[in-house]
């Protein structure tokens, strides 16, 4: 089993970011979504998870750069090693989508 970490910001999930007057910052996204992402990474482990964007669908909620930066900040807050970060951002996807 592998888990694709994406799609949290879709309007259907209830964060209502698409209704705000200004787009969220990466820090705001970390605050909103890190508990969910951390739970999944803790539960399944870094060897079975990978970050992914849900663009263009998530574009109504935030920019790609802000989302990507929030993922990086979450990794730092979870105190992940460089090797574990590489798994979440690249190597797991390369292995799983072969």
Short mmCIF file of N, CA, C and O in Angstrom, two decimals:
data_model
loop_
_atom_site.label_atom_id
_atom_site.label_comp_id
_atom_site.label_asym_id
_atom_site.label_seq_id
_atom_site.Cartn_x
_atom_site.Cartn_y
_atom_site.Cartn_z
N UNK A 1 0.84 -1.18 0.00
CA UNK A 1 0.00 0.00 0.00
C UNK A 1 0.89 1.24 0.00
O UNK A 1 1.83 1.33 0.77
N UNK A 2 0.55 2.18 -0.87
CA UNK A 2 1.25 3.47 -0.93
C UNK A 2 0.21 4.57 -0.80
O UNK A 2 -0.94 4.41 -1.20
N UNK A 3 0.62 5.68 -0.21
CA UNK A 3 -0.29 6.80 0.03
C UNK A 3 0.22 8.04 -0.66
O UNK A 3 1.37 8.45 -0.47
N UNK A 4 -0.63 8.63 -1.48
CA UNK A 4 -0.32 9.88 -2.16
C UNK A 4 -0.89 11.01 -1.29
O UNK A 4 -2.09 11.08 -1.05
N UNK A 5 -0.01 11.86 -0.80
CA UNK A 5 -0.41 12.94 0.09
C UNK A 5 -0.77 14.17 -0.73
O UNK A 5 0.07 14.99 -1.07
N UNK A 6 -2.04 14.28 -1.06
CA UNK A 6 -2.49 15.41 -1.88
C UNK A 6 -4.00 15.56 -1.74
O UNK A 6 -4.66 14.72 -1.16
N UNK A 7 -4.50 16.65 -2.27
CA UNK A 7 -5.93 16.86 -2.33
C UNK A 7 -6.58 17.41 -1.07
O UNK A 7 -7.80 17.59 -1.03
N UNK A 8 -5.79 17.70 -0.05
CA UNK A 8 -6.36 18.20 1.21
C UNK A 8 -7.04 19.56 1.06
O UNK A 8 -7.91 19.90 1.85
N UNK A 9 -6.64 20.33 0.07
CA UNK A 9 -7.13 21.70 -0.03
C UNK A 9 -8.34 21.87 -0.94
O UNK A 9 -8.81 22.98 -1.14
N UNK A 10 -8.86 20.76 -1.45
CA UNK A 10 -10.06 20.86 -2.27
C UNK A 10 -11.20 21.46 -1.45
O UNK A 10 -11.32 21.17 -0.25
N UNK A 11 -12.03 22.29 -2.05
CA UNK A 11 -13.13 22.90 -1.30
C UNK A 11 -14.00 21.90 -0.55
O UNK A 11 -14.47 22.19 0.56
N UNK A 12 -14.18 20.72 -1.07
CA UNK A 12 -15.02 19.71 -0.43
C UNK A 12 -14.51 19.30 0.96
O UNK A 12 -15.28 18.82 1.78
N UNK A 13 -13.24 19.53 1.24
CA UNK A 13 -12.67 19.15 2.53
C UNK A 13 -12.94 20.15 3.65
O UNK A 13 -12.60 19.89 4.80
N UNK A 14 -13.54 21.30 3.32
CA UNK A 14 -14.04 22.19 4.35
C UNK A 14 -13.11 23.25 4.90
O UNK A 14 -13.48 23.95 5.84
N UNK A 15 -11.91 23.41 4.35
CA UNK A 15 -11.03 24.47 4.85
C UNK A 15 -11.48 25.85 4.35
O UNK A 15 -11.09 26.86 4.91
N UNK A 16 -12.26 25.90 3.27
CA UNK A 16 -12.82 27.13 2.72
C UNK A 16 -11.76 28.17 2.33
O UNK A 16 -12.01 29.38 2.38
N UNK A 17 -10.59 27.71 1.94
CA UNK A 17 -9.53 28.63 1.53
C UNK A 17 -9.93 29.42 0.28
O UNK A 17 -9.50 30.55 0.10
N UNK A 18 -10.76 28.82 -0.54
CA UNK A 18 -11.21 29.49 -1.77
C UNK A 18 -12.14 30.67 -1.48
O UNK A 18 -12.39 31.49 -2.36
N UNK A 19 -12.62 30.78 -0.25
CA UNK A 19 -13.52 31.87 0.12
C UNK A 19 -12.80 33.03 0.81
O UNK A 19 -13.42 34.05 1.08
N UNK A 20 -11.53 32.87 1.13
CA UNK A 20 -10.79 33.92 1.81
C UNK A 20 -10.52 35.09 0.88
O UNK A 20 -10.41 34.91 -0.33
N UNK A 21 -10.36 36.27 1.46
CA UNK A 21 -10.07 37.46 0.67
C UNK A 21 -8.68 37.42 0.06
O UNK A 21 -8.46 37.95 -1.03
N UNK A 22 -7.73 36.81 0.75
CA UNK A 22 -6.38 36.69 0.22
C UNK A 22 -5.94 35.23 0.32
O UNK A 22 -6.41 34.49 1.19
N UNK A 23 -5.05 34.82 -0.56
CA UNK A 23 -4.61 33.42 -0.54
C UNK A 23 -3.83 33.09 0.72
O UNK A 23 -3.20 33.97 1.32
N UNK A 24 -3.85 31.84 1.13
CA UNK A 24 -3.13 31.46 2.34
C UNK A 24 -1.61 31.46 2.13
O UNK A 24 -1.13 31.31 1.01
N UNK A 25 -0.90 31.60 3.22
CA UNK A 25 0.55 31.46 3.19
C UNK A 25 0.90 30.00 3.44
O UNK A 25 0.06 29.21 3.89
N UNK A 26 2.14 29.66 3.20
CA UNK A 26 2.57 28.28 3.46
C UNK A 26 2.49 27.98 4.96
O UNK A 26 2.16 26.85 5.34
N UNK A 27 2.75 28.96 5.81
CA UNK A 27 2.63 28.74 7.25
C UNK A 27 1.18 28.43 7.64
O UNK A 27 0.93 27.58 8.51
N UNK A 28 0.23 29.11 7.01
CA UNK A 28 -1.17 28.82 7.30
C UNK A 28 -1.55 27.41 6.86
O UNK A 28 -2.28 26.70 7.55
N UNK A 29 -1.02 26.99 5.71
CA UNK A 29 -1.30 25.63 5.25
C UNK A 29 -0.71 24.59 6.19
O UNK A 29 -1.34 23.56 6.46
N UNK A 30 0.49 24.85 6.68
CA UNK A 30 1.10 23.93 7.64
C UNK A 30 0.21 23.81 8.87
O UNK A 30 -0.07 22.71 9.35
N UNK A 31 -0.24 24.94 9.39
CA UNK A 31 -1.08 24.93 10.58
C UNK A 31 -2.38 24.14 10.34
O UNK A 31 -2.82 23.38 11.21
N UNK A 32 -2.98 24.31 9.18
CA UNK A 32 -4.24 23.64 8.87
C UNK A 32 -4.09 22.15 8.59
O UNK A 32 -4.94 21.35 8.99
N UNK A 33 -3.05 21.78 7.87
CA UNK A 33 -3.00 20.42 7.31
C UNK A 33 -1.96 19.49 7.92
O UNK A 33 -2.07 18.28 7.76
N UNK A 34 -0.98 20.03 8.61
CA UNK A 34 0.08 19.16 9.13
C UNK A 34 -0.44 18.03 10.02
O UNK A 34 0.06 16.91 9.91
N UNK A 35 -1.42 18.26 10.88
CA UNK A 35 -1.89 17.13 11.70
C UNK A 35 -2.34 15.93 10.85
O UNK A 35 -2.09 14.78 11.22
N UNK A 36 -2.97 16.19 9.74
CA UNK A 36 -3.44 15.12 8.87
C UNK A 36 -2.27 14.43 8.15
O UNK A 36 -2.18 13.19 8.14
N UNK A 37 -1.39 15.23 7.55
CA UNK A 37 -0.25 14.65 6.85
C UNK A 37 0.67 13.90 7.82
O UNK A 37 1.13 12.80 7.51
N UNK A 38 0.90 14.47 8.98
CA UNK A 38 1.77 13.82 9.97
C UNK A 38 1.18 12.49 10.41
O UNK A 38 1.89 11.49 10.54
N UNK A 39 -0.11 12.45 10.62
CA UNK A 39 -0.77 11.21 11.01
C UNK A 39 -0.54 10.12 9.96
O UNK A 39 -0.22 8.97 10.29
N UNK A 40 -0.71 10.48 8.71
CA UNK A 40 -0.55 9.49 7.64
C UNK A 40 0.91 9.04 7.53
O UNK A 40 1.18 7.84 7.42
N UNK A 41 1.84 9.97 7.59
CA UNK A 41 3.26 9.60 7.52
C UNK A 41 3.64 8.75 8.73
O UNK A 41 4.33 7.73 8.58
N UNK A 42 3.18 9.11 9.90
CA UNK A 42 3.47 8.32 11.10
C UNK A 42 2.84 6.93 11.02
O UNK A 42 3.42 5.94 11.48
N UNK A 43 1.67 6.84 10.44
CA UNK A 43 0.95 5.58 10.37
C UNK A 43 1.52 4.64 9.30
O UNK A 43 1.72 3.45 9.55
N UNK A 44 1.77 5.17 8.12
CA UNK A 44 2.23 4.33 7.00
C UNK A 44 3.74 4.32 6.84
O UNK A 44 4.28 3.43 6.20
N UNK A 45 4.43 5.31 7.39
CA UNK A 45 5.88 5.39 7.26
C UNK A 45 6.31 6.10 5.99
O UNK A 45 5.57 6.12 4.99
N UNK A 46 7.51 6.67 6.03
CA UNK A 46 7.98 7.45 4.88
C UNK A 46 8.23 6.58 3.65
O UNK A 46 8.24 7.10 2.53
N UNK A 47 8.40 5.29 3.81
CA UNK A 47 8.64 4.42 2.65
C UNK A 47 7.39 4.18 1.83
O UNK A 47 7.47 3.70 0.70
N UNK A 48 6.21 4.51 2.38
CA UNK A 48 4.97 4.26 1.64
C UNK A 48 4.18 5.52 1.34
O UNK A 48 3.04 5.46 0.89
N UNK A 49 4.76 6.69 1.59
CA UNK A 49 4.07 7.96 1.35
C UNK A 49 4.82 8.80 0.34
O UNK A 49 6.04 8.67 0.18
N UNK A 50 4.08 9.67 -0.35
CA UNK A 50 4.71 10.61 -1.28
C UNK A 50 3.85 11.86 -1.37
O UNK A 50 2.62 11.79 -1.40
N UNK A 51 4.52 13.01 -1.38
CA UNK A 51 3.81 14.26 -1.58
C UNK A 51 3.46 14.41 -3.05
O UNK A 51 4.20 14.00 -3.93
N UNK A 52 2.30 15.00 -3.28
CA UNK A 52 1.86 15.27 -4.66
C UNK A 52 0.96 16.49 -4.64
O UNK A 52 0.33 16.80 -3.64
N UNK A 53 0.94 17.18 -5.75
CA UNK A 53 0.00 18.29 -5.86
C UNK A 53 -1.31 17.74 -6.41
O UNK A 53 -1.35 16.67 -7.01
N UNK A 54 -2.35 18.46 -6.21
CA UNK A 54 -3.64 18.10 -6.78
C UNK A 54 -4.06 19.21 -7.74
O UNK A 54 -5.20 19.62 -7.79
N UNK A 55 -3.07 19.69 -8.48
CA UNK A 55 -3.33 20.77 -9.43
C UNK A 55 -3.76 20.18 -10.75
O UNK A 55 -3.28 19.12 -11.13
N UNK A 56 -4.69 20.85 -11.40
CA UNK A 56 -5.17 22.21 -11.19
C UNK A 56 -6.30 22.36 -10.18
O UNK A 56 -6.69 23.48 -9.86
N UNK A 57 -6.83 21.29 -9.64
CA UNK A 57 -7.98 21.39 -8.75
C UNK A 57 -7.69 22.28 -7.53
O UNK A 57 -8.51 23.13 -7.16
N UNK A 58 -6.52 22.11 -6.91
CA UNK A 58 -6.20 22.90 -5.71
C UNK A 58 -5.92 24.37 -6.00
O UNK A 58 -5.80 25.16 -5.07
N UNK A 59 -5.82 24.75 -7.24
CA UNK A 59 -5.51 26.14 -7.59
C UNK A 59 -6.54 27.12 -7.02
O UNK A 59 -6.23 28.27 -6.77
N UNK A 60 -7.76 26.67 -6.79
CA UNK A 60 -8.76 27.57 -6.22
C UNK A 60 -8.45 27.91 -4.76
O UNK A 60 -8.96 28.89 -4.22
N UNK A 61 -7.59 27.10 -4.13
CA UNK A 61 -7.28 27.28 -2.71
C UNK A 61 -5.93 27.91 -2.44
O UNK A 61 -5.76 28.60 -1.43
N UNK A 62 -4.94 27.66 -3.30
CA UNK A 62 -3.59 28.20 -3.08
C UNK A 62 -2.76 28.04 -4.34
O UNK A 62 -3.16 27.34 -5.27
N UNK A 63 -1.59 28.64 -4.32
CA UNK A 63 -0.67 28.47 -5.46
C UNK A 63 0.16 27.22 -5.26
O UNK A 63 0.31 26.71 -4.14
N UNK A 64 0.71 26.72 -6.35
CA UNK A 64 1.57 25.53 -6.28
C UNK A 64 2.78 25.80 -5.39
O UNK A 64 3.15 24.96 -4.57
N UNK A 65 3.40 26.97 -5.55
CA UNK A 65 4.60 27.28 -4.76
C UNK A 65 4.31 27.31 -3.27
O UNK A 65 5.11 26.83 -2.47
N UNK A 66 3.18 27.86 -2.89
CA UNK A 66 2.81 27.90 -1.48
C UNK A 66 2.57 26.48 -0.95
O UNK A 66 3.02 26.13 0.14
N UNK A 67 1.91 25.66 -1.74
CA UNK A 67 1.68 24.27 -1.33
C UNK A 67 3.01 23.53 -1.16
O UNK A 67 3.24 22.87 -0.14
N UNK A 68 3.87 23.64 -2.15
CA UNK A 68 5.17 22.96 -2.11
C UNK A 68 5.98 23.43 -0.90
O UNK A 68 6.58 22.62 -0.18
N UNK A 69 5.98 24.74 -0.65
CA UNK A 69 6.70 25.27 0.51
C UNK A 69 6.11 24.74 1.82
O UNK A 69 6.83 24.48 2.78
N UNK A 70 4.80 24.58 1.86
CA UNK A 70 4.19 24.03 3.08
C UNK A 70 4.65 22.60 3.31
O UNK A 70 4.90 22.19 4.45
N UNK A 71 4.79 21.81 2.25
CA UNK A 71 5.30 20.45 2.39
C UNK A 71 6.73 20.45 2.95
O UNK A 71 7.05 19.66 3.83
N UNK A 72 7.55 21.35 2.44
CA UNK A 72 8.94 21.43 2.93
C UNK A 72 8.97 21.82 4.41
O UNK A 72 9.72 21.25 5.20
N UNK A 73 8.13 22.78 4.78
CA UNK A 73 8.08 23.21 6.18
C UNK A 73 7.59 22.09 7.09
O UNK A 73 8.09 21.93 8.20
N UNK A 74 6.61 21.33 6.62
CA UNK A 74 6.12 20.21 7.42
C UNK A 74 7.23 19.19 7.67
O UNK A 74 7.39 18.68 8.77
N UNK A 75 8.00 18.91 6.63
CA UNK A 75 9.11 17.96 6.77
C UNK A 75 10.10 18.44 7.81
O UNK A 75 10.60 17.66 8.62
N UNK A 76 10.39 19.73 7.78
CA UNK A 76 11.32 20.28 8.76
C UNK A 76 10.74 20.20 10.18
O UNK A 76 11.45 19.86 11.12
N UNK A 77 9.47 20.49 10.32
CA UNK A 77 8.84 20.42 11.64
C UNK A 77 8.74 18.98 12.15
O UNK A 77 8.76 18.73 13.35
N UNK A 78 8.63 18.02 11.22
CA UNK A 78 8.61 16.61 11.62
C UNK A 78 10.02 16.08 11.85
O UNK A 78 10.18 14.92 12.21
N UNK A 79 11.02 16.94 11.63
CA UNK A 79 12.42 16.59 11.85
C UNK A 79 12.86 15.37 11.03
O UNK A 79 13.55 14.48 11.53
N UNK A 80 12.44 15.34 9.76
CA UNK A 80 12.80 14.23 8.88
C UNK A 80 14.21 14.40 8.35
O UNK A 80 14.67 15.51 8.11
N UNK A 81 14.88 13.30 8.13
CA UNK A 81 16.23 13.33 7.56
C UNK A 81 16.16 13.70 6.09
O UNK A 81 15.09 13.64 5.46
N UNK A 82 17.30 14.04 5.53
CA UNK A 82 17.37 14.36 4.09
C UNK A 82 16.91 13.15 3.27
O UNK A 82 16.22 13.30 2.25
N UNK A 83 17.29 11.96 3.69
CA UNK A 83 16.89 10.74 2.96
C UNK A 83 15.38 10.55 3.01
O UNK A 83 14.76 10.18 1.99
N UNK A 84 14.76 10.80 4.16
CA UNK A 84 13.31 10.66 4.27
C UNK A 84 12.58 11.72 3.45
O UNK A 84 11.55 11.45 2.83
N UNK A 85 13.11 12.93 3.44
CA UNK A 85 12.53 13.99 2.61
C UNK A 85 12.59 13.59 1.14
O UNK A 85 11.62 13.78 0.39
N UNK A 86 13.72 13.06 0.71
CA UNK A 86 13.87 12.63 -0.68
C UNK A 86 12.84 11.56 -1.03
O UNK A 86 12.28 11.57 -2.13
N UNK A 87 12.57 10.67 -0.10
CA UNK A 87 11.55 9.64 -0.34
C UNK A 87 10.18 10.27 -0.56
O UNK A 87 9.47 9.90 -1.49
N UNK A 88 9.82 11.21 0.29
CA UNK A 88 8.49 11.83 0.20
C UNK A 88 8.33 12.68 -1.05
O UNK A 88 7.23 12.76 -1.61
N UNK A 89 9.41 13.32 -1.48
CA UNK A 89 9.32 14.24 -2.62
C UNK A 89 9.66 13.61 -3.96
O UNK A 89 9.28 14.14 -5.00
N UNK A 90 10.40 12.48 -3.97
CA UNK A 90 10.86 11.99 -5.25
C UNK A 90 11.00 10.48 -5.35
O UNK A 90 10.36 9.84 -6.19
N UNK A 91 11.84 9.90 -4.52
CA UNK A 91 12.23 8.50 -4.77
C UNK A 91 11.11 7.50 -4.58
O UNK A 91 11.07 6.49 -5.29
N UNK A 92 10.18 7.75 -3.66
CA UNK A 92 9.04 6.82 -3.54
C UNK A 92 8.20 6.84 -4.80
O UNK A 92 7.77 5.78 -5.28
N UNK A 93 7.95 8.00 -5.35
CA UNK A 93 7.16 8.08 -6.59
C UNK A 93 7.86 7.37 -7.73
O UNK A 93 7.24 6.65 -8.51
N UNK A 94 9.18 7.57 -7.84
CA UNK A 94 9.93 6.87 -8.89
C UNK A 94 9.79 5.36 -8.74
O UNK A 94 9.61 4.65 -9.72
N UNK A 95 9.89 4.90 -7.52
CA UNK A 95 9.80 3.44 -7.27
C UNK A 95 8.38 2.92 -7.49
O UNK A 95 8.16 1.91 -8.14
N UNK A 96 7.40 3.62 -6.97
CA UNK A 96 6.01 3.15 -7.01
C UNK A 96 5.40 3.23 -8.41
O UNK A 96 4.66 2.34 -8.83
N UNK A 97 5.74 4.27 -9.15
CA UNK A 97 5.15 4.44 -10.49
C UNK A 97 5.94 3.79 -11.61
O UNK A 97 5.69 4.04 -12.77
N UNK A 98 6.90 2.94 -11.27
CA UNK A 98 7.65 2.22 -12.31
C UNK A 98 6.77 1.38 -13.15
O UNK A 98 5.84 0.77 -12.82
#
